Amino acid sequence: MKYAIFGNATYNQEIHNKLQAINFVPEQENPDIVISVGGDGTMLRAVQHYINQINKVYFVGIKTGRLGFYTDFLPTQLDELVEVLQKKTFEVCAFNLLEYKLVGKEHSKTSYALNDLAITNPVNTQIIEVLIDGLHFETFRGTGFLLSTPSGSTAYSKSLGGSLIHPKVKAFQLTEMASINNRIYKTISSPLVLHQEQTIVLKSSNYENVVLISDGIYESFKDFDQIEATLSDKTVSFVTKLKDDFWSRVQRAFI
Ligand code: NAD
């Protein structure tokens, strides 16, 4: 088994020693398993780093931060991690990615996010036409939107009043950021949960001041006028010691 270590280097030597003792081979470029050491942000960056080979890689998180939705093991549990990897006594949780395409007049670009894509205008009122499977649903005025996956529903989406969605539900969510609602302008004002076969299109004649943040990483793409999004078939596979533990994770983190 080939492995890569990503993130905080504090435990690198210890991890190398323990994994090589069970004949695992270090391989940063083409690993079978990525060991992310840090918080959820580190895991999100590890997923982006290996996005082009996502169907071939397993991820496991060693939590050095305080809250970890994607990180199951503590640094004090390295022996346990090595044992479950050696004996293959782990569970695999597969989380679908959000797939989004930025469409410009001359170019387009397809990318993926494990948690979410934030589309925000910190300067002006952003006007966005919202289309669901071709239906013109509404004209939005406000700060922007967040598109999120079920596994991302406990992150930024939750702060925006979105629903918590079990990651086995094949859906994605659109939440508003500071919509303008008055006598003249109106939006639905509720988070929308769309199913996997649906596509949402967010069109604007002026995305100039909009900032795109994908999984906490600034996304640079100039001169686009349309964002198309859906839930991808692509998944991220996590090695976890607990079986389908989403609601107890939610309970531990928030209650
Ligand atoms: P980070 O590790 O500092 O993450 C920020 C916080 O979000 C941490 O407390 C982390 O544990 C938590 N988090 C991340 N993913 C989570 C998930 N799926 N469920 C529950 N909690 C989760 O690193 P970062 O690079 O800042 O993380 C990026 C993420 O931060 C984004 O994907 C976004 O969801 C979230 N975020 C949240 C807010 C907000 O709630 N107001 C604002 C910006 C970004």
mmCIF file of C-alpha atoms and ligand atoms in Angstrom:
data_model
loop_
_atom_site.group_PDB
_atom_site.id
_atom_site.type_symbol
_atom_site.label_atom_id
_atom_site.label_comp_id
_atom_site.label_asym_id
_atom_site.label_seq_id
_atom_site.Cartn_x
_atom_site.Cartn_y
_atom_site.Cartn_z
ATOM 1 C CA MET A 1 0.000 0.000 0.000
ATOM 2 C CA LYS A 2 1.392 3.430 -1.011
ATOM 3 C CA TYR A 3 0.738 6.340 1.330
ATOM 4 C CA ALA A 4 1.197 10.121 1.427
ATOM 5 C CA ILE A 5 1.193 12.426 4.440
ATOM 6 C CA PHE A 6 -0.449 15.832 3.986
ATOM 7 C CA GLY A 7 -0.510 18.854 6.310
ATOM 8 C CA ASN A 8 1.078 19.352 9.727
ATOM 9 C CA ALA A 9 4.556 17.734 9.731
ATOM 10 C CA THR A 10 4.861 17.247 13.522
ATOM 11 C CA TYR A 11 4.043 13.527 13.409
ATOM 12 C CA ASN A 12 5.622 12.707 10.031
ATOM 13 C CA GLN A 13 8.551 10.680 11.335
ATOM 14 C CA GLU A 14 6.376 8.692 13.726
ATOM 15 C CA ILE A 15 3.829 7.963 10.974
ATOM 16 C CA HIS A 16 6.569 6.958 8.502
ATOM 17 C CA ASN A 17 8.163 4.611 11.062
ATOM 18 C CA LYS A 18 4.894 2.935 11.988
ATOM 19 C CA LEU A 19 3.620 2.523 8.407
ATOM 20 C CA GLN A 20 6.916 1.330 6.981
ATOM 21 C CA ALA A 21 7.071 -1.261 9.766
ATOM 22 C CA ILE A 22 3.957 -2.830 8.156
ATOM 23 C CA ASN A 23 5.477 -2.542 4.653
ATOM 24 C CA PHE A 24 3.578 0.540 3.502
ATOM 25 C CA VAL A 25 5.579 2.597 0.983
ATOM 26 C CA PRO A 26 5.770 6.415 0.952
ATOM 27 C CA GLU A 27 4.540 7.913 -2.357
ATOM 28 C CA GLN A 28 3.457 11.572 -2.352
ATOM 29 C CA GLU A 29 2.334 11.800 -6.011
ATOM 30 C CA ASN A 30 0.390 8.585 -6.531
ATOM 31 C CA PRO A 31 -0.732 7.244 -3.160
ATOM 32 C CA ASP A 32 -3.432 4.703 -2.360
ATOM 33 C CA ILE A 33 -4.077 6.434 0.938
ATOM 34 C CA VAL A 34 -3.596 10.040 2.064
ATOM 35 C CA ILE A 35 -3.075 10.708 5.749
ATOM 36 C CA SER A 36 -4.150 14.260 6.481
ATOM 37 C CA VAL A 37 -2.769 15.705 9.719
ATOM 38 C CA GLY A 38 -4.522 18.850 10.950
ATOM 39 C CA GLY A 39 -8.118 20.103 10.979
ATOM 40 C CA ASP A 40 -10.990 19.918 8.521
ATOM 41 C CA GLY A 41 -9.383 22.707 6.475
ATOM 42 C CA THR A 42 -6.274 20.536 5.998
ATOM 43 C CA MET A 43 -8.454 17.635 4.847
ATOM 44 C CA LEU A 44 -10.309 19.914 2.403
ATOM 45 C CA ARG A 45 -6.964 20.999 0.926
ATOM 46 C CA ALA A 46 -5.756 17.372 0.757
ATOM 47 C CA VAL A 47 -8.876 16.450 -1.226
ATOM 48 C CA GLN A 48 -8.285 19.364 -3.643
ATOM 49 C CA HIS A 49 -4.632 18.365 -3.993
ATOM 50 C CA TYR A 50 -5.535 14.826 -5.087
ATOM 51 C CA ILE A 51 -8.764 15.754 -6.937
ATOM 52 C CA ASN A 52 -7.539 14.394 -10.293
ATOM 53 C CA GLN A 53 -7.111 10.907 -8.835
ATOM 54 C CA ILE A 54 -9.984 11.069 -6.346
ATOM 55 C CA ASN A 55 -11.538 7.726 -7.398
ATOM 56 C CA LYS A 56 -8.310 5.856 -6.563
ATOM 57 C CA VAL A 57 -7.412 7.402 -3.202
ATOM 58 C CA TYR A 58 -8.600 6.836 0.359
ATOM 59 C CA PHE A 59 -8.315 9.605 2.925
ATOM 60 C CA VAL A 60 -7.870 9.366 6.654
ATOM 61 C CA GLY A 61 -7.649 12.284 9.061
ATOM 62 C CA ILE A 62 -5.516 12.713 12.172
ATOM 63 C CA LYS A 63 -7.030 15.529 14.151
ATOM 64 C CA THR A 64 -4.687 18.100 15.656
ATOM 65 C CA GLY A 65 -7.344 20.836 15.713
ATOM 66 C CA ARG A 66 -10.306 21.081 18.075
ATOM 67 C CA LEU A 67 -13.231 20.096 15.879
ATOM 68 C CA GLY A 68 -12.952 17.484 13.192
ATOM 69 C CA PHE A 69 -15.756 16.375 10.948
ATOM 70 C CA TYR A 70 -13.460 14.639 8.500
ATOM 71 C CA THR A 71 -10.778 13.561 10.974
ATOM 72 C CA ASP A 72 -11.391 10.407 12.990
ATOM 73 C CA PHE A 73 -8.094 9.698 14.721
ATOM 74 C CA LEU A 74 -6.097 11.605 17.329
ATOM 75 C CA PRO A 75 -2.269 11.756 17.290
ATOM 76 C CA THR A 76 -2.360 9.480 20.356
ATOM 77 C CA GLN A 77 -4.226 6.854 18.296
ATOM 78 C CA LEU A 78 -1.565 6.255 15.617
ATOM 79 C CA ASP A 79 -1.096 2.636 16.714
ATOM 80 C CA GLU A 80 -4.832 2.045 16.396
ATOM 81 C CA LEU A 81 -4.816 3.625 12.924
ATOM 82 C CA VAL A 82 -1.898 1.474 11.800
ATOM 83 C CA GLU A 83 -3.643 -1.621 13.141
ATOM 84 C CA VAL A 84 -6.939 -0.909 11.355
ATOM 85 C CA LEU A 85 -5.043 -0.208 8.114
ATOM 86 C CA GLN A 86 -3.036 -3.420 8.441
ATOM 87 C CA LYS A 87 -6.007 -5.603 9.370
ATOM 88 C CA LYS A 88 -8.373 -3.669 7.075
ATOM 89 C CA THR A 89 -10.892 -3.392 9.903
ATOM 90 C CA PHE A 90 -12.047 0.063 8.845
ATOM 91 C CA GLU A 91 -15.275 1.370 7.379
ATOM 92 C CA VAL A 92 -15.270 3.470 4.222
ATOM 93 C CA CYS A 93 -17.548 6.519 4.034
ATOM 94 C CA ALA A 94 -18.022 7.934 0.551
ATOM 95 C CA PHE A 95 -19.128 11.560 0.294
ATOM 96 C CA ASN A 96 -20.321 13.006 -3.017
ATOM 97 C CA LEU A 97 -18.654 16.133 -4.318
ATOM 98 C CA LEU A 98 -20.348 19.262 -5.610
ATOM 99 C CA GLU A 99 -19.588 19.690 -9.306
ATOM 100 C CA TYR A 100 -19.659 23.219 -10.626
ATOM 101 C CA LYS A 101 -18.819 24.762 -13.960
ATOM 102 C CA LEU A 102 -17.839 28.386 -14.386
ATOM 103 C CA VAL A 103 -18.884 29.470 -17.860
ATOM 104 C CA GLY A 104 -17.374 32.513 -19.538
ATOM 105 C CA LYS A 105 -17.720 33.909 -23.043
ATOM 106 C CA GLU A 106 -14.542 32.217 -24.183
ATOM 107 C CA HIS A 107 -13.699 29.606 -21.588
ATOM 108 C CA SER A 108 -15.282 27.346 -19.033
ATOM 109 C CA LYS A 109 -13.869 25.381 -16.145
ATOM 110 C CA THR A 110 -15.285 22.466 -14.157
ATOM 111 C CA SER A 111 -14.231 22.036 -10.526
ATOM 112 C CA TYR A 112 -15.305 20.080 -7.448
ATOM 113 C CA ALA A 113 -15.880 20.887 -3.787
ATOM 114 C CA LEU A 114 -16.301 18.552 -0.845
ATOM 115 C CA ASN A 115 -18.028 21.098 1.397
ATOM 116 C CA ASP A 116 -19.193 24.088 -0.554
ATOM 117 C CA LEU A 117 -18.823 26.896 -3.055
ATOM 118 C CA ALA A 118 -19.458 30.428 -1.778
ATOM 119 C CA ILE A 119 -20.439 33.052 -4.344
ATOM 120 C CA THR A 120 -20.295 36.418 -2.608
ATOM 121 C CA ASN A 121 -20.157 40.058 -3.518
ATOM 122 C CA PRO A 122 -18.663 42.000 -0.596
ATOM 123 C CA VAL A 123 -19.006 45.313 -2.494
ATOM 124 C CA ASN A 124 -22.386 45.717 -4.234
ATOM 125 C CA THR A 125 -25.811 44.198 -4.363
ATOM 126 C CA GLN A 126 -25.382 41.187 -6.591
ATOM 127 C CA ILE A 127 -28.167 40.400 -9.027
ATOM 128 C CA ILE A 128 -28.381 36.721 -9.949
ATOM 129 C CA GLU A 129 -30.914 34.875 -12.101
ATOM 130 C CA VAL A 130 -31.627 31.451 -10.586
ATOM 131 C CA LEU A 131 -32.606 28.674 -12.982
ATOM 132 C CA ILE A 132 -33.496 25.137 -11.893
ATOM 133 C CA ASP A 133 -33.393 22.627 -14.748
ATOM 134 C CA GLY A 134 -34.066 25.474 -17.170
ATOM 135 C CA LEU A 135 -36.973 26.955 -15.165
ATOM 136 C CA HIS A 136 -36.387 30.618 -14.337
ATOM 137 C CA PHE A 137 -37.054 30.356 -10.599
ATOM 138 C CA GLU A 138 -36.263 33.836 -9.286
ATOM 139 C CA THR A 139 -34.194 36.989 -9.585
ATOM 140 C CA PHE A 140 -32.001 37.283 -6.514
ATOM 141 C CA ARG A 141 -30.612 40.526 -5.104
ATOM 142 C CA GLY A 142 -28.239 40.404 -2.171
ATOM 143 C CA THR A 143 -24.776 39.285 -1.124
ATOM 144 C CA GLY A 144 -24.745 35.877 -2.806
ATOM 145 C CA PHE A 145 -25.278 32.158 -2.425
ATOM 146 C CA LEU A 146 -23.695 29.098 -0.950
ATOM 147 C CA LEU A 147 -23.901 25.781 -2.789
ATOM 148 C CA SER A 148 -23.136 22.880 -0.477
ATOM 149 C CA THR A 149 -22.969 19.104 -0.347
ATOM 150 C CA PRO A 150 -24.625 16.978 2.347
ATOM 151 C CA SER A 151 -21.254 16.472 4.085
ATOM 152 C CA GLY A 152 -20.717 20.236 3.900
ATOM 153 C CA SER A 153 -24.171 20.920 5.358
ATOM 154 C CA THR A 154 -22.685 21.036 8.877
ATOM 155 C CA ALA A 155 -20.178 23.754 7.874
ATOM 156 C CA TYR A 156 -20.848 27.205 6.339
ATOM 157 C CA SER A 157 -24.298 26.128 5.178
ATOM 158 C CA LYS A 158 -25.373 25.533 8.772
ATOM 159 C CA SER A 159 -24.261 29.051 9.729
ATOM 160 C CA LEU A 160 -26.514 30.364 6.952
ATOM 161 C CA GLY A 161 -29.554 28.496 8.282
ATOM 162 C CA GLY A 162 -29.321 25.555 5.884
ATOM 163 C CA SER A 163 -30.598 22.101 6.765
ATOM 164 C CA LEU A 164 -28.310 19.366 8.013
ATOM 165 C CA ILE A 165 -28.433 16.621 5.385
ATOM 166 C CA HIS A 166 -27.277 13.060 5.943
ATOM 167 C CA PRO A 167 -24.407 12.411 3.491
ATOM 168 C CA LYS A 168 -26.200 9.348 2.095
ATOM 169 C CA VAL A 169 -28.946 11.628 0.744
ATOM 170 C CA LYS A 170 -28.085 12.333 -2.881
ATOM 171 C CA ALA A 171 -28.786 16.029 -2.855
ATOM 172 C CA PHE A 172 -27.191 19.445 -2.768
ATOM 173 C CA GLN A 173 -28.289 22.678 -1.189
ATOM 174 C CA LEU A 174 -28.534 26.341 -2.191
ATOM 175 C CA THR A 175 -28.634 28.878 0.642
ATOM 176 C CA GLU A 176 -29.012 32.605 0.323
ATOM 177 C CA MET A 177 -26.663 35.178 1.791
ATOM 178 C CA ALA A 178 -28.419 38.370 2.851
ATOM 179 C CA SER A 179 -31.138 38.529 0.215
ATOM 180 C CA ILE A 180 -33.042 41.776 -0.236
ATOM 181 C CA ASN A 181 -36.755 41.242 0.359
ATOM 182 C CA ASN A 182 -39.198 44.124 0.283
ATOM 183 C CA ARG A 183 -42.302 45.394 -1.563
ATOM 184 C CA ILE A 184 -40.460 45.390 -4.853
ATOM 185 C CA TYR A 185 -37.891 42.606 -4.694
ATOM 186 C CA LYS A 186 -38.586 39.062 -3.557
ATOM 187 C CA THR A 187 -36.710 35.799 -3.192
ATOM 188 C CA ILE A 188 -37.864 32.456 -1.807
ATOM 189 C CA SER A 189 -35.752 33.088 1.341
ATOM 190 C CA SER A 190 -35.629 29.378 2.221
ATOM 191 C CA PRO A 191 -32.684 27.072 1.567
ATOM 192 C CA LEU A 192 -33.405 24.841 -1.432
ATOM 193 C CA VAL A 193 -32.498 21.149 -1.436
ATOM 194 C CA LEU A 194 -32.153 19.765 -4.952
ATOM 195 C CA HIS A 195 -31.755 16.158 -5.968
ATOM 196 C CA GLN A 196 -28.730 14.773 -7.753
ATOM 197 C CA GLU A 197 -30.170 14.778 -11.268
ATOM 198 C CA GLN A 198 -30.985 18.463 -11.064
ATOM 199 C CA THR A 199 -28.833 21.350 -12.216
ATOM 200 C CA ILE A 200 -28.915 24.827 -10.851
ATOM 201 C CA VAL A 201 -27.715 27.727 -12.974
ATOM 202 C CA LEU A 202 -26.778 31.066 -11.430
ATOM 203 C CA LYS A 203 -26.545 33.691 -14.180
ATOM 204 C CA SER A 204 -25.466 37.294 -13.897
ATOM 205 C CA SER A 205 -24.688 40.049 -16.334
ATOM 206 C CA ASN A 206 -22.106 41.335 -13.849
ATOM 207 C CA TYR A 207 -20.070 38.959 -11.712
ATOM 208 C CA GLU A 208 -17.206 41.486 -11.640
ATOM 209 C CA ASN A 209 -17.035 42.003 -7.867
ATOM 210 C CA VAL A 210 -17.951 38.451 -6.931
ATOM 211 C CA VAL A 211 -15.527 36.342 -4.929
ATOM 212 C CA LEU A 212 -15.678 32.565 -5.318
ATOM 213 C CA ILE A 213 -14.457 30.434 -2.421
ATOM 214 C CA SER A 214 -14.407 26.673 -2.866
ATOM 215 C CA ASP A 215 -13.848 24.642 0.332
ATOM 216 C CA GLY A 216 -12.143 27.671 1.898
ATOM 217 C CA ILE A 217 -9.866 28.184 -1.113
ATOM 218 C CA TYR A 218 -10.119 31.294 -3.280
ATOM 219 C CA GLU A 219 -11.132 30.292 -6.800
ATOM 220 C CA SER A 220 -9.744 32.550 -9.509
ATOM 221 C CA PHE A 221 -11.606 32.625 -12.805
ATOM 222 C CA LYS A 222 -12.169 35.835 -14.701
ATOM 223 C CA ASP A 223 -15.020 36.939 -16.930
ATOM 224 C CA PHE A 224 -17.582 34.257 -16.255
ATOM 225 C CA ASP A 225 -21.314 34.937 -16.420
ATOM 226 C CA GLN A 226 -22.791 31.605 -15.421
ATOM 227 C CA ILE A 227 -22.278 29.017 -12.690
ATOM 228 C CA GLU A 228 -23.801 25.584 -13.276
ATOM 229 C CA ALA A 229 -23.869 23.182 -10.330
ATOM 230 C CA THR A 230 -25.042 19.711 -9.439
ATOM 231 C CA LEU A 231 -24.137 16.849 -7.123
ATOM 232 C CA SER A 232 -21.358 14.865 -8.775
ATOM 233 C CA ASP A 233 -21.146 11.094 -9.055
ATOM 234 C CA LYS A 234 -17.552 11.488 -7.927
ATOM 235 C CA THR A 235 -17.031 10.709 -4.273
ATOM 236 C CA VAL A 236 -14.306 11.115 -1.691
ATOM 237 C CA SER A 237 -13.659 7.916 0.280
ATOM 238 C CA PHE A 238 -12.765 8.269 3.933
ATOM 239 C CA VAL A 239 -11.345 5.554 6.122
ATOM 240 C CA THR A 240 -13.247 5.735 9.372
ATOM 241 C CA LYS A 241 -13.391 3.614 12.484
ATOM 242 C CA LEU A 242 -17.046 4.295 13.127
ATOM 243 C CA LYS A 243 -19.913 2.969 11.036
ATOM 244 C CA ASP A 244 -22.255 5.586 9.525
ATOM 245 C CA ASP A 245 -21.774 7.902 12.454
ATOM 246 C CA PHE A 246 -23.108 11.169 10.986
ATOM 247 C CA TRP A 247 -25.752 12.021 13.601
ATOM 248 C CA SER A 248 -23.450 11.222 16.524
ATOM 249 C CA ARG A 249 -20.814 13.436 14.908
ATOM 250 C CA VAL A 250 -23.433 16.176 14.699
ATOM 251 C CA GLN A 251 -24.376 15.590 18.331
ATOM 252 C CA ARG A 252 -20.748 15.655 19.507
ATOM 253 C CA ALA A 253 -19.973 18.808 17.548
ATOM 254 C CA PHE A 254 -23.047 20.912 18.226
ATOM 255 C CA ILE A 255 -24.984 19.729 21.284
HETATM 256 P P1 NAD B 1 -10.910 25.351 9.027
HETATM 257 O O1 NAD B 1 -10.360 24.024 9.353
HETATM 258 O O2 NAD B 1 -10.479 26.534 9.838
HETATM 259 O O3 NAD B 1 -12.496 25.265 8.991
HETATM 260 C C1 NAD B 1 -13.302 26.264 9.514
HETATM 261 C C2 NAD B 1 -14.257 25.641 10.511
HETATM 262 O O4 NAD B 1 -15.229 24.882 9.798
HETATM 263 C C3 NAD B 1 -13.573 24.683 11.499
HETATM 264 O O5 NAD B 1 -14.171 24.828 12.766
HETATM 265 C C4 NAD B 1 -13.885 23.314 10.889
HETATM 266 O O6 NAD B 1 -13.874 22.264 11.847
HETATM 267 C C5 NAD B 1 -15.287 23.560 10.352
HETATM 268 N N1 NAD B 1 -15.673 22.659 9.279
HETATM 269 C C6 NAD B 1 -15.095 22.490 8.068
HETATM 270 N N2 NAD B 1 -15.767 21.570 7.361
HETATM 271 C C7 NAD B 1 -16.791 21.153 8.154
HETATM 272 C C8 NAD B 1 -17.860 20.238 7.975
HETATM 273 N N3 NAD B 1 -18.034 19.582 6.831
HETATM 274 N N4 NAD B 1 -18.729 20.090 8.998
HETATM 275 C C9 NAD B 1 -18.598 20.765 10.148
HETATM 276 N N5 NAD B 1 -17.624 21.653 10.373
HETATM 277 C C10 NAD B 1 -16.734 21.855 9.384
HETATM 278 O O7 NAD B 1 -10.484 25.623 7.519
HETATM 279 P P2 NAD B 1 -11.108 26.505 6.388
HETATM 280 O O8 NAD B 1 -10.228 26.419 5.224
HETATM 281 O O9 NAD B 1 -11.518 27.844 6.861
HETATM 282 O O10 NAD B 1 -12.437 25.618 6.104
HETATM 283 C C11 NAD B 1 -13.200 25.909 5.011
HETATM 284 C C12 NAD B 1 -14.633 25.715 5.360
HETATM 285 O O11 NAD B 1 -14.982 26.651 6.354
HETATM 286 C C13 NAD B 1 -15.526 26.017 4.200
HETATM 287 O O12 NAD B 1 -15.754 24.886 3.369
HETATM 288 C C14 NAD B 1 -16.779 26.508 4.867
HETATM 289 O O13 NAD B 1 -17.763 25.482 4.961
HETATM 290 C C15 NAD B 1 -16.354 26.912 6.267
HETATM 291 N N6 NAD B 1 -16.661 28.323 6.485
HETATM 292 C C16 NAD B 1 -17.618 28.617 7.389
HETATM 293 C C17 NAD B 1 -18.012 29.941 7.571
HETATM 294 C C18 NAD B 1 -19.112 30.220 8.551
HETATM 295 O O14 NAD B 1 -19.625 29.264 9.155
HETATM 296 N N7 NAD B 1 -19.497 31.462 8.727
HETATM 297 C C19 NAD B 1 -17.421 30.961 6.844
HETATM 298 C C20 NAD B 1 -16.436 30.634 5.924
HETATM 299 C C21 NAD B 1 -16.060 29.291 5.739
#
